[in-house]
């Protein structure tokens, strides 16, 4: 279930990405696990930063690379995204 939605506005894509990274870094949510670390990693992805991705990019390209970088213990869940 979604507990919050982050909307950011700025004059450029670069400014939006900087603002979003800062918000994710400073965000504190107690009592539930979040996928904020996943969102932060996604914001740092070069294709996302350039705005050069399609609707299948997350599942087909980003997610497999991201999962390979995770410690084994994190692959079991806890962030509400990876099962």
Tab-separated table of N, CA, C and O in Angstrom, residues 3-82:
chain	number	residue	atom	x	y	z
A	3	UNK	N	1.858	4.822	1.177
A	3	UNK	CA	1.623	5.641	2.366
A	3	UNK	C	1.919	7.109	2.113
A	3	UNK	O	1.558	7.956	2.908
A	4	UNK	N	2.583	7.383	1.000
A	4	UNK	CA	2.891	8.775	0.663
A	4	UNK	C	3.191	8.863	-0.822
A	4	UNK	O	3.570	7.886	-1.454
A	5	UNK	N	3.024	10.045	-1.357
A	5	UNK	CA	3.345	10.296	-2.758
A	5	UNK	C	4.192	11.552	-2.804
A	5	UNK	O	3.821	12.580	-2.248
A	6	UNK	N	5.325	11.444	-3.459
A	6	UNK	CA	6.263	12.555	-3.551
A	6	UNK	C	6.104	13.253	-4.895
A	6	UNK	O	6.278	12.645	-5.943
A	7	UNK	N	5.744	14.519	-4.862
A	7	UNK	CA	5.637	15.332	-6.069
A	7	UNK	C	6.628	16.479	-5.951
A	7	UNK	O	6.664	17.166	-4.936
A	8	UNK	N	7.425	16.677	-6.991
A	8	UNK	CA	8.447	17.717	-6.965
A	8	UNK	C	8.332	18.557	-8.220
A	8	UNK	O	8.132	18.036	-9.314
A	9	UNK	N	8.479	19.860	-8.059
A	9	UNK	CA	8.427	20.786	-9.189
A	9	UNK	C	9.687	21.632	-9.191
A	9	UNK	O	10.171	22.058	-8.147
A	10	UNK	N	10.233	21.852	-10.380
A	10	UNK	CA	11.395	22.724	-10.543
A	10	UNK	C	11.448	23.156	-12.002
A	10	UNK	O	10.676	22.675	-12.831
A	11	UNK	N	12.361	24.058	-12.303
A	11	UNK	CA	12.483	24.581	-13.660
A	11	UNK	C	13.126	23.609	-14.636
A	11	UNK	O	12.955	23.736	-15.846
A	12	UNK	N	13.873	22.619	-14.131
A	12	UNK	CA	14.541	21.666	-15.021
A	12	UNK	C	14.512	20.271	-14.417
A	12	UNK	O	14.321	20.106	-13.207
A	13	UNK	N	14.723	19.275	-15.264
A	13	UNK	CA	14.787	17.890	-14.809
A	13	UNK	C	15.912	17.717	-13.784
A	13	UNK	O	15.748	17.043	-12.781
A	14	UNK	N	17.060	18.332	-14.051
A	14	UNK	CA	18.205	18.228	-13.138
A	14	UNK	C	17.845	18.753	-11.749
A	14	UNK	O	18.199	18.145	-10.737
A	15	UNK	N	17.142	19.870	-11.698
A	15	UNK	CA	16.737	20.440	-10.406
A	15	UNK	C	15.749	19.526	-9.681
A	15	UNK	O	15.820	19.368	-8.462
A	16	UNK	N	14.839	18.927	-10.420
A	16	UNK	CA	13.873	18.002	-9.824
A	16	UNK	C	14.603	16.816	-9.211
A	16	UNK	O	14.312	16.405	-8.084
A	17	UNK	N	15.563	16.254	-9.935
A	17	UNK	CA	16.300	15.097	-9.427
A	17	UNK	C	17.061	15.435	-8.153
A	17	UNK	O	17.076	14.653	-7.201
A	18	UNK	N	17.676	16.600	-8.113
A	18	UNK	CA	18.402	17.027	-6.905
A	18	UNK	C	17.435	17.171	-5.733
A	18	UNK	O	17.705	16.701	-4.621
A	19	UNK	N	16.294	17.813	-5.973
A	19	UNK	CA	15.304	17.984	-4.905
A	19	UNK	C	14.776	16.641	-4.408
A	19	UNK	O	14.639	16.423	-3.205
A	20	UNK	N	14.484	15.739	-5.334
A	20	UNK	CA	13.957	14.434	-4.953
A	20	UNK	C	14.977	13.634	-4.142
A	20	UNK	O	14.624	12.994	-3.153
A	21	UNK	N	16.231	13.670	-4.556
A	21	UNK	CA	17.273	12.966	-3.797
A	21	UNK	C	17.377	13.513	-2.375
A	21	UNK	O	17.511	12.756	-1.417
A	22	UNK	N	17.313	14.823	-2.249
A	22	UNK	CA	17.398	15.437	-0.922
A	22	UNK	C	16.215	15.024	-0.051
A	22	UNK	O	16.373	14.672	1.120
A	23	UNK	N	15.030	15.046	-0.615
A	23	UNK	CA	13.836	14.674	0.136
A	23	UNK	C	13.920	13.214	0.580
A	23	UNK	O	13.643	12.887	1.732
A	24	UNK	N	14.309	12.327	-0.334
A	24	UNK	CA	14.428	10.914	0.028
A	24	UNK	C	15.484	10.699	1.103
A	24	UNK	O	15.334	9.862	1.988
A	25	UNK	N	16.565	11.465	1.029
A	25	UNK	CA	17.633	11.347	2.024
A	25	UNK	C	17.177	11.823	3.403
A	25	UNK	O	17.553	11.243	4.416
A	26	UNK	N	16.356	12.851	3.441
A	26	UNK	CA	15.928	13.442	4.712
A	26	UNK	C	14.627	12.854	5.253
A	26	UNK	O	14.280	13.077	6.408
A	27	UNK	N	13.921	12.098	4.430
A	27	UNK	CA	12.620	11.554	4.811
A	27	UNK	C	12.754	10.541	5.952
A	27	UNK	O	13.644	9.700	5.941
A	28	UNK	N	11.869	10.643	6.918
A	28	UNK	CA	11.816	9.695	8.021
A	28	UNK	C	10.390	9.175	8.120
A	28	UNK	O	9.449	9.956	8.291
A	29	UNK	N	10.243	7.863	7.982
A	29	UNK	CA	8.940	7.220	8.150
A	29	UNK	C	9.143	6.094	9.147
A	29	UNK	O	9.924	5.178	8.901
A	30	UNK	N	8.455	6.164	10.251
A	30	UNK	CA	8.598	5.161	11.304
A	30	UNK	C	7.454	4.159	11.253
A	30	UNK	O	6.337	4.493	10.882
A	31	UNK	N	7.757	2.934	11.648
A	31	UNK	CA	6.722	1.926	11.813
A	31	UNK	C	6.489	1.027	10.621
A	31	UNK	O	5.833	0.000	10.750
A	32	UNK	N	6.992	1.391	9.459
A	32	UNK	CA	6.827	0.555	8.258
A	32	UNK	C	8.117	0.599	7.445
A	32	UNK	O	8.890	1.554	7.517
A	33	UNK	N	8.343	-0.458	6.670
A	33	UNK	CA	9.463	-0.460	5.745
A	33	UNK	C	9.069	0.342	4.511
A	33	UNK	O	7.892	0.377	4.128
A	34	UNK	N	10.043	0.994	3.894
A	34	UNK	CA	9.780	1.750	2.669
A	34	UNK	C	10.729	1.293	1.567
A	34	UNK	O	11.672	0.539	1.813
A	35	UNK	N	10.505	1.771	0.378
A	35	UNK	CA	11.412	1.497	-0.732
A	35	UNK	C	12.199	2.762	-1.097
A	35	UNK	O	12.601	2.946	-2.238
A	36	UNK	N	12.431	3.621	-0.128
A	36	UNK	CA	13.136	4.885	-0.384
A	36	UNK	C	14.538	4.648	-0.946
A	36	UNK	O	14.982	5.383	-1.821
A	37	UNK	N	15.228	3.604	-0.473
A	37	UNK	CA	16.568	3.325	-1.004
A	37	UNK	C	16.504	2.905	-2.466
A	37	UNK	O	17.369	3.242	-3.260
A	38	UNK	N	15.441	2.205	-2.840
A	38	UNK	CA	15.228	1.842	-4.241
A	38	UNK	C	14.970	3.088	-5.080
A	38	UNK	O	15.538	3.263	-6.157
A	39	UNK	N	14.116	3.967	-4.575
A	39	UNK	CA	13.800	5.206	-5.288
A	39	UNK	C	15.051	6.065	-5.474
A	39	UNK	O	15.262	6.649	-6.541
A	40	UNK	N	15.887	6.147	-4.436
A	40	UNK	CA	17.123	6.927	-4.527
A	40	UNK	C	18.054	6.345	-5.585
A	40	UNK	O	18.661	7.080	-6.376
A	41	UNK	N	18.166	5.017	-5.624
A	41	UNK	CA	19.007	4.374	-6.641
A	41	UNK	C	18.464	4.630	-8.035
A	41	UNK	O	19.222	4.889	-8.984
A	42	UNK	N	17.161	4.600	-8.185
A	42	UNK	CA	16.537	4.869	-9.478
A	42	UNK	C	16.826	6.292	-9.947
A	42	UNK	O	17.114	6.527	-11.123
A	43	UNK	N	16.779	7.252	-9.028
A	43	UNK	CA	17.061	8.645	-9.384
A	43	UNK	C	18.491	8.841	-9.851
A	43	UNK	O	18.780	9.768	-10.608
A	44	UNK	N	19.408	7.975	-9.422
A	44	UNK	CA	20.812	8.092	-9.808
A	44	UNK	C	21.149	7.314	-11.069
A	44	UNK	O	22.275	7.361	-11.548
A	45	UNK	N	20.189	6.608	-11.623
A	45	UNK	CA	20.395	5.843	-12.853
A	45	UNK	C	20.570	6.790	-14.037
A	45	UNK	O	19.809	7.750	-14.194
A	46	UNK	N	21.558	6.529	-14.866
A	46	UNK	CA	21.876	7.451	-15.956
A	46	UNK	C	20.729	7.610	-16.956
A	46	UNK	O	20.464	8.717	-17.429
A	47	UNK	N	20.022	6.527	-17.288
A	47	UNK	CA	18.898	6.640	-18.226
A	47	UNK	C	17.769	7.469	-17.626
A	47	UNK	O	17.141	8.277	-18.321
A	48	UNK	N	17.511	7.292	-16.353
A	48	UNK	CA	16.467	8.071	-15.673
A	48	UNK	C	16.878	9.538	-15.608
A	48	UNK	O	16.070	10.433	-15.864
A	49	UNK	N	18.139	9.772	-15.288
A	49	UNK	CA	18.622	11.156	-15.215
A	49	UNK	C	18.485	11.866	-16.565
A	49	UNK	O	18.172	13.049	-16.603
A	50	UNK	N	18.694	11.135	-17.648
A	50	UNK	CA	18.566	11.728	-18.988
A	50	UNK	C	17.117	11.758	-19.476
A	50	UNK	O	16.816	12.383	-20.478
A	51	UNK	N	16.236	11.021	-18.809
A	51	UNK	CA	14.844	10.937	-19.251
A	51	UNK	C	14.682	10.021	-20.447
A	51	UNK	O	13.736	10.148	-21.208
A	52	UNK	N	15.592	9.068	-20.609
A	52	UNK	CA	15.594	8.174	-21.769
A	52	UNK	C	15.224	6.754	-21.339
A	52	UNK	O	16.070	5.857	-21.294
A	53	UNK	N	13.960	6.557	-21.008
A	53	UNK	CA	13.493	5.238	-20.609
A	53	UNK	C	12.038	5.097	-21.018
A	53	UNK	O	11.359	6.088	-21.285
A	54	UNK	N	11.582	3.849	-21.105
A	54	UNK	CA	10.186	3.600	-21.455
A	54	UNK	C	9.509	2.823	-20.332
A	54	UNK	O	10.097	2.597	-19.281
A	55	UNK	N	8.283	2.385	-20.567
A	55	UNK	CA	7.509	1.743	-19.512
A	55	UNK	C	8.064	0.381	-19.096
A	55	UNK	O	7.739	-0.104	-18.025
A	56	UNK	N	8.914	-0.229	-19.903
A	56	UNK	CA	9.488	-1.527	-19.559
A	56	UNK	C	10.886	-1.420	-18.969
A	56	UNK	O	11.463	-2.412	-18.538
A	57	UNK	N	11.442	-0.225	-18.941
A	57	UNK	CA	12.819	-0.042	-18.485
A	57	UNK	C	13.036	-0.541	-17.061
A	57	UNK	O	14.022	-1.223	-16.776
A	58	UNK	N	12.137	-0.223	-16.169
A	58	UNK	CA	12.293	-0.596	-14.766
A	58	UNK	C	12.429	-2.111	-14.620
A	58	UNK	O	13.377	-2.606	-14.009
A	59	UNK	N	11.497	-2.847	-15.175
A	59	UNK	CA	11.495	-4.302	-15.018
A	59	UNK	C	12.598	-4.989	-15.823
A	59	UNK	O	13.251	-5.903	-15.333
A	60	UNK	N	12.809	-4.550	-17.049
A	60	UNK	CA	13.726	-5.255	-17.953
A	60	UNK	C	15.190	-4.876	-17.756
A	60	UNK	O	16.071	-5.707	-17.960
A	61	UNK	N	15.475	-3.642	-17.377
A	61	UNK	CA	16.866	-3.200	-17.322
A	61	UNK	C	17.322	-2.773	-15.926
A	61	UNK	O	18.323	-3.271	-15.419
A	62	UNK	N	16.603	-1.849	-15.317
A	62	UNK	CA	17.067	-1.312	-14.040
A	62	UNK	C	17.009	-2.339	-12.911
A	62	UNK	O	17.978	-2.542	-12.185
A	63	UNK	N	15.864	-2.963	-12.728
A	63	UNK	CA	15.659	-3.865	-11.589
A	63	UNK	C	16.669	-5.023	-11.556
A	63	UNK	O	17.227	-5.300	-10.491
A	64	UNK	N	16.939	-5.714	-12.663
A	64	UNK	CA	17.944	-6.783	-12.599
A	64	UNK	C	19.328	-6.286	-12.164
A	64	UNK	O	20.004	-6.945	-11.370
A	65	UNK	N	19.751	-5.131	-12.644
A	65	UNK	CA	21.057	-4.577	-12.231
A	65	UNK	C	21.036	-4.198	-10.759
A	65	UNK	O	21.988	-4.458	-10.026
A	66	UNK	N	19.953	-3.593	-10.306
A	66	UNK	CA	19.835	-3.151	-8.918
A	66	UNK	C	19.847	-4.337	-7.962
A	66	UNK	O	20.501	-4.303	-6.929
A	67	UNK	N	19.137	-5.408	-8.320
A	67	UNK	CA	19.084	-6.596	-7.468
A	67	UNK	C	20.464	-7.233	-7.312
A	67	UNK	O	20.786	-7.751	-6.252
A	68	UNK	N	21.278	-7.216	-8.339
A	68	UNK	CA	22.628	-7.790	-8.269
A	68	UNK	C	23.514	-7.035	-7.280
A	68	UNK	O	24.450	-7.597	-6.723
A	69	UNK	N	23.235	-5.768	-7.045
A	69	UNK	CA	24.039	-4.944	-6.146
A	69	UNK	C	23.626	-5.084	-4.686
A	69	UNK	O	24.351	-4.665	-3.799
A	70	UNK	N	22.441	-5.649	-4.421
A	70	UNK	CA	21.925	-5.747	-3.052
A	70	UNK	C	22.590	-6.869	-2.270
A	70	UNK	O	22.886	-7.924	-2.819
A	71	UNK	N	22.781	-6.664	-0.972
A	71	UNK	CA	23.199	-7.782	-0.112
A	71	UNK	C	22.110	-8.848	-0.131
A	71	UNK	O	20.927	-8.537	-0.238
A	72	UNK	N	22.476	-10.100	-0.031
A	72	UNK	CA	21.527	-11.205	-0.119
A	72	UNK	C	20.365	-11.058	0.858
A	72	UNK	O	19.215	-11.349	0.522
A	73	UNK	N	20.613	-10.574	2.052
A	73	UNK	CA	19.563	-10.434	3.060
A	73	UNK	C	18.455	-9.494	2.602
A	73	UNK	O	17.296	-9.664	2.974
A	74	UNK	N	18.782	-8.501	1.789
A	74	UNK	CA	17.767	-7.541	1.350
A	74	UNK	C	16.891	-8.065	0.233
A	74	UNK	O	15.841	-7.525	-0.050
A	75	UNK	N	17.298	-9.124	-0.450
A	75	UNK	CA	16.517	-9.647	-1.547
A	75	UNK	C	15.231	-10.338	-1.090
A	75	UNK	O	14.325	-10.543	-1.873
A	76	UNK	N	15.127	-10.627	0.190
A	76	UNK	CA	13.944	-11.300	0.712
A	76	UNK	C	12.763	-10.384	0.915
A	76	UNK	O	11.692	-10.820	1.266
A	77	UNK	N	12.899	-9.103	0.719
A	77	UNK	CA	11.776	-8.183	0.890
A	77	UNK	C	12.095	-7.143	1.932
A	77	UNK	O	13.242	-6.856	2.212
A	78	UNK	N	11.048	-6.582	2.514
A	78	UNK	CA	11.212	-5.568	3.530
A	78	UNK	C	11.069	-4.175	2.977
A	78	UNK	O	10.817	-3.236	3.690
A	79	UNK	N	11.206	-4.043	1.655
A	79	UNK	CA	11.065	-2.709	1.085
A	79	UNK	C	9.747	-2.595	0.324
A	79	UNK	O	9.495	-1.582	-0.308
A	80	UNK	N	8.954	-3.634	0.362
A	80	UNK	CA	7.655	-3.578	-0.296
A	80	UNK	C	7.741	-3.684	-1.808
A	80	UNK	O	6.759	-3.525	-2.491
A	81	UNK	N	8.914	-3.976	-2.349
A	81	UNK	CA	9.043	-4.012	-3.796
A	81	UNK	C	9.549	-5.352	-4.295
A	81	UNK	O	8.997	-5.924	-5.200
A	82	UNK	N	10.611	-5.856	-3.693
A	82	UNK	CA	11.180	-7.110	-4.159
A	82	UNK	C	10.600	-8.257	-3.358
A	82	UNK	O	10.602	-8.235	-2.148
